[in-house]
Structures are given as structure tokens and as C-alpha cells.
Amino acid sequence: MSSVHIRLHNPLTPPLNLRRPFRRSSFAIACLNVEVEAENSNALRLDSSKLGLAKEVMEAEAKVLVGTYARAPVVLASGKGCKLYDVEGREYLDLSAGIAVNSLGHGDEDWLKAVVEQAGTLTHVSNMYYSIPQIELANRLVAASFADRVFFSNSGTEANEAAIKFARKFQRHSNPDAKNNLAFYPTSQTN
């Protein structure tokens, strides 16, 4: 635990250089920085009072959050469509769709309206209960796919666990007298 204490109280190393492109190995990780401003762009104007704010935010975060992976030295403040804006006014393209969960972009008005409308009725209902929107979505997914039923999960982990359970259940149903073994690739284990 003392190593965590030491890590949390040490300054950021190496010192932050916000003008250097963030790299991991030979691949650039940061999004494309768009320098050219299109007509009617929503890009924020560079405000000299905000210069250095990104470094200040990153240093403040290092005091209260455990660093678990390398990050691009960018502090995002807002977004519209596929564009992101940092606290210092620079514009970027969101080429990762927010870790692949934001396919509609940022600030989509139809999505926002639907979320506000639904949040005014029910924000979340566990799969342990019945709900009409869940059945409506399941019907739409069945109609648009090969499946005759769907399974909702709240994470990739839950989906993977369910897939293993479904596969084992199918195997037991198909071959009730067979022995059941669950095998993993040798390198999937950690020391």
C-alpha cells in the first residue's frame, strides 16, 4: 500500500508538455487536432485566460485519482457532433466515438430529447422487473436481426458471462450425457 501512497504523492513525470503529440509506441493515440476553422464552426475561440488550465486540471487530477493508463494530455470540455473542444479552445475530431459508446456524436438533439423524456418517467429499471420500453426495444431488435429473442446486459463482462452460460446450457441440452469441461487458453491465466 505504501507504493500507492508514494505514487499518488509524487509529481507527474515526465513534466507535461502539452504541445508534444501524445504517443504510445509508434502510434499516435490523440485525436486529430483540427486547425482549420470551417464556416459557422462551433469551435471555441482561444482564450488567453484559459492557457495553462489543462496542465492545472491534470495536476489536480493526479492528486485525487489513481492513474491506471496513459492518457493524451488533453482536457475535454464540450462536444458537438463528431467534434470535441478542450478547455483551451482547440477543436478535435472524436475518432473513437467516446470509447465506442457514442455513435450519435455529442449533443445530438434527438437523443437528448429522448433521454429527457424517458428520465421524466423512469430512469432505470432492473432486468428483475418488467417494463414496456424494454419489450418495445426487444421487439425492434428481433425484427431487425436473425434472432427470435434478445438478452440485455449492462456491460461487456455481463454479456461475456451470459454467452458462456448460454453455450454451456446449449451443450447440456444437446448432449445431456456428455461431461462438461470449461477450457481456457494457457496464456489467459495471469501470475
PDB file of C-alpha atoms in Angstrom:
ATOM      1  CA  MET A   1       0.000   0.000   0.000  1.00  0.00           C
ATOM      2  CA  SER A   2       2.952   2.315   0.612  1.00  0.00           C
ATOM      3  CA  SER A   3       3.840   2.184  -3.095  1.00  0.00           C
ATOM      4  CA  VAL A   4       0.365   3.523  -3.921  1.00  0.00           C
ATOM      5  CA  HIS A   5       0.873   6.284  -1.358  1.00  0.00           C
ATOM      6  CA  ILE A   6       4.246   7.198  -2.903  1.00  0.00           C
ATOM      7  CA  ARG A   7       2.816   7.158  -6.456  1.00  0.00           C
ATOM      8  CA  LEU A   8      -0.108   9.374  -5.511  1.00  0.00           C
ATOM      9  CA  HIS A   9       2.063  11.992  -3.826  1.00  0.00           C
ATOM     10  CA  ASN A  10       4.831  12.231  -6.424  1.00  0.00           C
ATOM     11  CA  PRO A  11       4.627  14.931  -9.096  1.00  0.00           C
ATOM     12  CA  LEU A  12       3.744  13.985 -12.653  1.00  0.00           C
ATOM     13  CA  THR A  13       6.757  12.649 -14.516  1.00  0.00           C
ATOM     14  CA  PRO A  14       7.875  13.430 -17.060  1.00  0.00           C
ATOM     15  CA  PRO A  15       6.754  17.048 -16.871  1.00  0.00           C
ATOM     16  CA  LEU A  16       3.735  17.728 -19.046  1.00  0.00           C
ATOM     17  CA  ASN A  17       4.448  19.118 -22.495  1.00  0.00           C
ATOM     18  CA  LEU A  18       1.065  19.995 -23.962  1.00  0.00           C
ATOM     19  CA  ARG A  19       2.481  20.881 -27.373  1.00  0.00           C
ATOM     20  CA  ARG A  20       4.062  17.435 -27.951  1.00  0.00           C
ATOM     21  CA  PRO A  21       1.721  14.927 -29.619  1.00  0.00           C
ATOM     22  CA  PHE A  22       0.881  12.075 -27.249  1.00  0.00           C
ATOM     23  CA  ARG A  23       2.361   8.797 -28.482  1.00  0.00           C
ATOM     24  CA  ARG A  24       2.351   5.211 -27.342  1.00  0.00           C
ATOM     25  CA  SER A  25       4.825   3.036 -29.216  1.00  0.00           C
ATOM     26  CA  SER A  26       4.825   4.357 -32.775  1.00  0.00           C
ATOM     27  CA  PHE A  27       1.093   5.013 -32.975  1.00  0.00           C
ATOM     28  CA  ALA A  28      -0.457   8.388 -32.268  1.00  0.00           C
ATOM     29  CA  ILE A  29      -3.259   7.995 -29.725  1.00  0.00           C
ATOM     30  CA  ALA A  30      -4.642  11.518 -29.598  1.00  0.00           C
ATOM     31  CA  CYS A  31      -7.427  12.569 -31.928  1.00  0.00           C
ATOM     32  CA  LEU A  32      -6.691  14.669 -34.961  1.00  0.00           C
ATOM     33  CA  ASN A  33      -6.373  18.299 -33.952  1.00  0.00           C
ATOM     34  CA  VAL A  34      -8.326  20.364 -36.462  1.00  0.00           C
ATOM     35  CA  GLU A  35      -6.559  23.671 -37.031  1.00  0.00           C
ATOM     36  CA  VAL A  36      -8.715  24.912 -39.912  1.00  0.00           C
ATOM     37  CA  GLU A  37     -11.937  26.534 -38.795  1.00  0.00           C
ATOM     38  CA  ALA A  38     -14.868  25.880 -41.090  1.00  0.00           C
ATOM     39  CA  GLU A  39     -17.515  28.468 -41.810  1.00  0.00           C
ATOM     40  CA  ASN A  40     -20.107  28.577 -38.986  1.00  0.00           C
ATOM     41  CA  SER A  41     -17.839  26.372 -36.864  1.00  0.00           C
ATOM     42  CA  ASN A  42     -18.714  25.829 -33.228  1.00  0.00           C
ATOM     43  CA  ALA A  43     -15.016  25.972 -32.314  1.00  0.00           C
ATOM     44  CA  LEU A  44     -14.306  27.902 -29.154  1.00  0.00           C
ATOM     45  CA  ARG A  45     -12.118  30.954 -29.506  1.00  0.00           C
ATOM     46  CA  LEU A  46      -8.713  30.609 -27.845  1.00  0.00           C
ATOM     47  CA  ASP A  47      -8.969  32.485 -24.563  1.00  0.00           C
ATOM     48  CA  SER A  48      -5.655  33.605 -23.092  1.00  0.00           C
ATOM     49  CA  SER A  49      -7.131  33.324 -19.585  1.00  0.00           C
ATOM     50  CA  LYS A  50      -7.520  29.567 -20.173  1.00  0.00           C
ATOM     51  CA  LEU A  51      -3.909  28.947 -21.223  1.00  0.00           C
ATOM     52  CA  GLY A  52      -2.371  26.556 -18.740  1.00  0.00           C
ATOM     53  CA  LEU A  53      -5.764  25.364 -17.492  1.00  0.00           C
ATOM     54  CA  ALA A  54      -5.223  21.892 -18.973  1.00  0.00           C
ATOM     55  CA  LYS A  55      -1.960  21.443 -17.068  1.00  0.00           C
ATOM     56  CA  GLU A  56      -3.650  22.692 -13.899  1.00  0.00           C
ATOM     57  CA  VAL A  57      -6.526  20.202 -14.316  1.00  0.00           C
ATOM     58  CA  MET A  58      -4.143  17.285 -14.977  1.00  0.00           C
ATOM     59  CA  GLU A  59      -2.048  18.137 -11.918  1.00  0.00           C
ATOM     60  CA  ALA A  60      -5.188  18.433  -9.760  1.00  0.00           C
ATOM     61  CA  GLU A  61      -6.399  15.048 -11.006  1.00  0.00           C
ATOM     62  CA  ALA A  62      -3.078  13.397 -10.162  1.00  0.00           C
ATOM     63  CA  LYS A  63      -3.647  14.385  -6.523  1.00  0.00           C
ATOM     64  CA  VAL A  64      -7.005  12.587  -6.212  1.00  0.00           C
ATOM     65  CA  LEU A  65      -7.221   9.837  -8.876  1.00  0.00           C
ATOM     66  CA  VAL A  66      -5.138   6.700  -9.312  1.00  0.00           C
ATOM     67  CA  GLY A  67      -3.549   6.683 -12.773  1.00  0.00           C
ATOM     68  CA  THR A  68      -4.361   3.369 -14.417  1.00  0.00           C
ATOM     69  CA  TYR A  69      -3.285   4.013 -18.008  1.00  0.00           C
ATOM     70  CA  ALA A  70      -1.536   6.579 -20.189  1.00  0.00           C
ATOM     71  CA  ARG A  71      -3.693   9.456 -21.353  1.00  0.00           C
ATOM     72  CA  ALA A  72      -3.437  12.081 -24.040  1.00  0.00           C
ATOM     73  CA  PRO A  73      -2.565  15.455 -22.478  1.00  0.00           C
ATOM     74  CA  VAL A  74      -5.925  16.968 -23.438  1.00  0.00           C
ATOM     75  CA  VAL A  75      -8.716  18.145 -21.103  1.00  0.00           C
ATOM     76  CA  LEU A  76     -12.001  17.980 -22.982  1.00  0.00           C
ATOM     77  CA  ALA A  77     -14.735  20.438 -22.038  1.00  0.00           C
ATOM     78  CA  SER A  78     -17.540  20.031 -24.589  1.00  0.00           C
ATOM     79  CA  GLY A  79     -18.556  18.489 -27.868  1.00  0.00           C
ATOM     80  CA  LYS A  80     -20.975  18.799 -30.763  1.00  0.00           C
ATOM     81  CA  GLY A  81     -21.464  16.042 -33.310  1.00  0.00           C
ATOM     82  CA  CYS A  82     -18.087  14.433 -34.012  1.00  0.00           C
ATOM     83  CA  LYS A  83     -16.146  17.461 -32.761  1.00  0.00           C
ATOM     84  CA  LEU A  84     -14.651  17.886 -29.297  1.00  0.00           C
ATOM     85  CA  TYR A  85     -13.348  21.061 -27.678  1.00  0.00           C
ATOM     86  CA  ASP A  86     -10.722  21.267 -24.965  1.00  0.00           C
ATOM     87  CA  VAL A  87     -10.551  23.751 -22.098  1.00  0.00           C
ATOM     88  CA  GLU A  88      -8.109  25.892 -24.055  1.00  0.00           C
ATOM     89  CA  GLY A  89     -10.393  26.229 -27.076  1.00  0.00           C
ATOM     90  CA  ARG A  90      -8.839  23.757 -29.514  1.00  0.00           C
ATOM     91  CA  GLU A  91     -11.088  21.624 -31.715  1.00  0.00           C
ATOM     92  CA  TYR A  92     -10.626  17.862 -32.270  1.00  0.00           C
ATOM     93  CA  LEU A  93     -12.388  15.109 -34.200  1.00  0.00           C
ATOM     94  CA  ASP A  94     -13.718  12.364 -31.905  1.00  0.00           C
ATOM     95  CA  LEU A  95     -12.321   9.390 -33.806  1.00  0.00           C
ATOM     96  CA  SER A  96     -13.117   6.930 -31.015  1.00  0.00           C
ATOM     97  CA  ALA A  97     -16.821   7.799 -30.549  1.00  0.00           C
ATOM     98  CA  GLY A  98     -16.074   8.190 -26.867  1.00  0.00           C
ATOM     99  CA  ILE A  99     -14.689   4.583 -26.449  1.00  0.00           C
ATOM    100  CA  ALA A 100     -17.208   3.247 -28.961  1.00  0.00           C
ATOM    101  CA  VAL A 101     -20.335   4.060 -26.950  1.00  0.00           C
ATOM    102  CA  ASN A 102     -21.217   7.367 -28.565  1.00  0.00           C
ATOM    103  CA  SER A 103     -22.196   6.562 -32.139  1.00  0.00           C
ATOM    104  CA  LEU A 104     -24.586   9.522 -32.405  1.00  0.00           C
ATOM    105  CA  GLY A 105     -21.942  12.082 -31.539  1.00  0.00           C
ATOM    106  CA  HIS A 106     -22.039  14.742 -28.861  1.00  0.00           C
ATOM    107  CA  GLY A 107     -25.037  16.958 -28.174  1.00  0.00           C
ATOM    108  CA  ASP A 108     -27.413  15.111 -30.529  1.00  0.00           C
ATOM    109  CA  GLU A 109     -30.745  16.903 -30.072  1.00  0.00           C
ATOM    110  CA  ASP A 110     -32.965  13.885 -30.825  1.00  0.00           C
ATOM    111  CA  TRP A 111     -31.035  11.729 -28.356  1.00  0.00           C
ATOM    112  CA  LEU A 112     -31.140  14.453 -25.700  1.00  0.00           C
ATOM    113  CA  LYS A 113     -34.899  14.879 -26.158  1.00  0.00           C
ATOM    114  CA  ALA A 114     -35.470  11.113 -25.838  1.00  0.00           C
ATOM    115  CA  VAL A 115     -33.289  10.907 -22.701  1.00  0.00           C
ATOM    116  CA  VAL A 116     -35.050  13.846 -21.039  1.00  0.00           C
ATOM    117  CA  GLU A 117     -38.467  12.413 -21.901  1.00  0.00           C
ATOM    118  CA  GLN A 118     -37.584   8.947 -20.583  1.00  0.00           C
ATOM    119  CA  ALA A 119     -35.835  10.302 -17.462  1.00  0.00           C
ATOM    120  CA  GLY A 120     -39.050  12.141 -16.611  1.00  0.00           C
ATOM    121  CA  THR A 121     -40.840   8.785 -16.464  1.00  0.00           C
ATOM    122  CA  LEU A 122     -38.307   6.088 -15.476  1.00  0.00           C
ATOM    123  CA  THR A 123     -34.542   6.465 -15.354  1.00  0.00           C
ATOM    124  CA  HIS A 124     -33.573   2.821 -14.918  1.00  0.00           C
ATOM    125  CA  VAL A 125     -35.368  -0.451 -14.298  1.00  0.00           C
ATOM    126  CA  SER A 126     -33.507  -3.644 -13.463  1.00  0.00           C
ATOM    127  CA  ASN A 127     -33.997  -6.729 -15.623  1.00  0.00           C
ATOM    128  CA  MET A 128     -35.568  -8.222 -12.498  1.00  0.00           C
ATOM    129  CA  TYR A 129     -38.752  -6.297 -13.359  1.00  0.00           C
ATOM    130  CA  TYR A 130     -40.913  -5.944 -16.452  1.00  0.00           C
ATOM    131  CA  SER A 131     -41.033  -2.659 -18.364  1.00  0.00           C
ATOM    132  CA  ILE A 132     -42.782  -1.624 -21.555  1.00  0.00           C
ATOM    133  CA  PRO A 133     -39.790   0.215 -23.159  1.00  0.00           C
ATOM    134  CA  GLN A 134     -37.648  -2.911 -22.685  1.00  0.00           C
ATOM    135  CA  ILE A 135     -40.215  -5.044 -24.527  1.00  0.00           C
ATOM    136  CA  GLU A 136     -40.571  -2.432 -27.288  1.00  0.00           C
ATOM    137  CA  LEU A 137     -36.793  -2.342 -27.827  1.00  0.00           C
ATOM    138  CA  ALA A 138     -36.585  -6.142 -27.803  1.00  0.00           C
ATOM    139  CA  ASN A 139     -39.303  -6.311 -30.485  1.00  0.00           C
ATOM    140  CA  ARG A 140     -37.401  -3.823 -32.661  1.00  0.00           C
ATOM    141  CA  LEU A 141     -34.143  -5.774 -32.280  1.00  0.00           C
ATOM    142  CA  VAL A 142     -35.826  -9.088 -33.108  1.00  0.00           C
ATOM    143  CA  ALA A 143     -37.443  -7.546 -36.201  1.00  0.00           C
ATOM    144  CA  ALA A 144     -34.082  -6.190 -37.390  1.00  0.00           C
ATOM    145  CA  SER A 145     -31.994  -9.318 -36.753  1.00  0.00           C
ATOM    146  CA  PHE A 146     -31.758 -13.080 -37.168  1.00  0.00           C
ATOM    147  CA  ALA A 147     -32.735 -13.760 -33.538  1.00  0.00           C
ATOM    148  CA  ASP A 148     -36.155 -14.553 -32.162  1.00  0.00           C
ATOM    149  CA  ARG A 149     -35.258 -13.304 -28.656  1.00  0.00           C
ATOM    150  CA  VAL A 150     -32.720 -10.910 -27.127  1.00  0.00           C
ATOM    151  CA  PHE A 151     -30.732 -10.655 -23.906  1.00  0.00           C
ATOM    152  CA  PHE A 152     -29.992  -7.242 -22.375  1.00  0.00           C
ATOM    153  CA  SER A 153     -26.886  -6.739 -20.272  1.00  0.00           C
ATOM    154  CA  ASN A 154     -25.299  -3.725 -18.657  1.00  0.00           C
ATOM    155  CA  SER A 155     -21.673  -4.393 -19.628  1.00  0.00           C
ATOM    156  CA  GLY A 156     -19.352  -6.411 -21.798  1.00  0.00           C
ATOM    157  CA  THR A 157     -18.429  -8.528 -18.794  1.00  0.00           C
ATOM    158  CA  GLU A 158     -22.043  -9.433 -18.143  1.00  0.00           C
ATOM    159  CA  ALA A 159     -22.540 -10.189 -21.853  1.00  0.00           C
ATOM    160  CA  ASN A 160     -19.465 -12.485 -21.901  1.00  0.00           C
ATOM    161  CA  GLU A 161     -20.609 -14.304 -18.760  1.00  0.00           C
ATOM    162  CA  ALA A 162     -24.055 -14.797 -20.292  1.00  0.00           C
ATOM    163  CA  ALA A 163     -22.529 -16.085 -23.546  1.00  0.00           C
ATOM    164  CA  ILE A 164     -20.581 -18.724 -21.588  1.00  0.00           C
ATOM    165  CA  LYS A 165     -23.730 -19.723 -19.684  1.00  0.00           C
ATOM    166  CA  PHE A 166     -25.764 -19.911 -22.911  1.00  0.00           C
ATOM    167  CA  ALA A 167     -23.085 -22.067 -24.562  1.00  0.00           C
ATOM    168  CA  ARG A 168     -22.924 -24.433 -21.578  1.00  0.00           C
ATOM    169  CA  LYS A 169     -26.733 -24.670 -21.415  1.00  0.00           C
ATOM    170  CA  PHE A 170     -26.910 -25.415 -25.149  1.00  0.00           C
ATOM    171  CA  GLN A 171     -24.225 -28.090 -24.781  1.00  0.00           C
ATOM    172  CA  ARG A 172     -26.043 -29.752 -21.850  1.00  0.00           C
ATOM    173  CA  HIS A 173     -29.306 -29.642 -23.825  1.00  0.00           C
ATOM    174  CA  SER A 174     -27.690 -31.060 -26.987  1.00  0.00           C
ATOM    175  CA  ASN A 175     -25.611 -33.733 -25.208  1.00  0.00           C
ATOM    176  CA  PRO A 176     -27.122 -34.428 -21.776  1.00  0.00           C
ATOM    177  CA  ASP A 177     -24.818 -37.405 -21.106  1.00  0.00           C
ATOM    178  CA  ALA A 178     -21.568 -35.640 -22.063  1.00  0.00           C
ATOM    179  CA  LYS A 179     -19.030 -34.488 -19.499  1.00  0.00           C
ATOM    180  CA  ASN A 180     -18.801 -30.706 -19.145  1.00  0.00           C
ATOM    181  CA  ASN A 181     -15.349 -29.153 -19.166  1.00  0.00           C
ATOM    182  CA  LEU A 182     -14.561 -25.479 -19.431  1.00  0.00           C
ATOM    183  CA  ALA A 183     -11.178 -24.947 -21.107  1.00  0.00           C
ATOM    184  CA  PHE A 184      -9.125 -21.769 -21.373  1.00  0.00           C
ATOM    185  CA  TYR A 185      -6.124 -20.925 -23.489  1.00  0.00           C
ATOM    186  CA  PRO A 186      -2.951 -21.268 -21.338  1.00  0.00           C
ATOM    187  CA  THR A 187      -1.905 -17.615 -21.679  1.00  0.00           C
ATOM    188  CA  SER A 188      -5.271 -16.370 -20.425  1.00  0.00           C
ATOM    189  CA  GLN A 189      -4.108 -17.015 -16.847  1.00  0.00           C
ATOM    190  CA  THR A 190      -2.103 -14.394 -15.004  1.00  0.00           C
ATOM    191  CA  ASN A 191       0.538 -14.963 -12.345  1.00  0.00           C
TER     192      ASN A 191
END
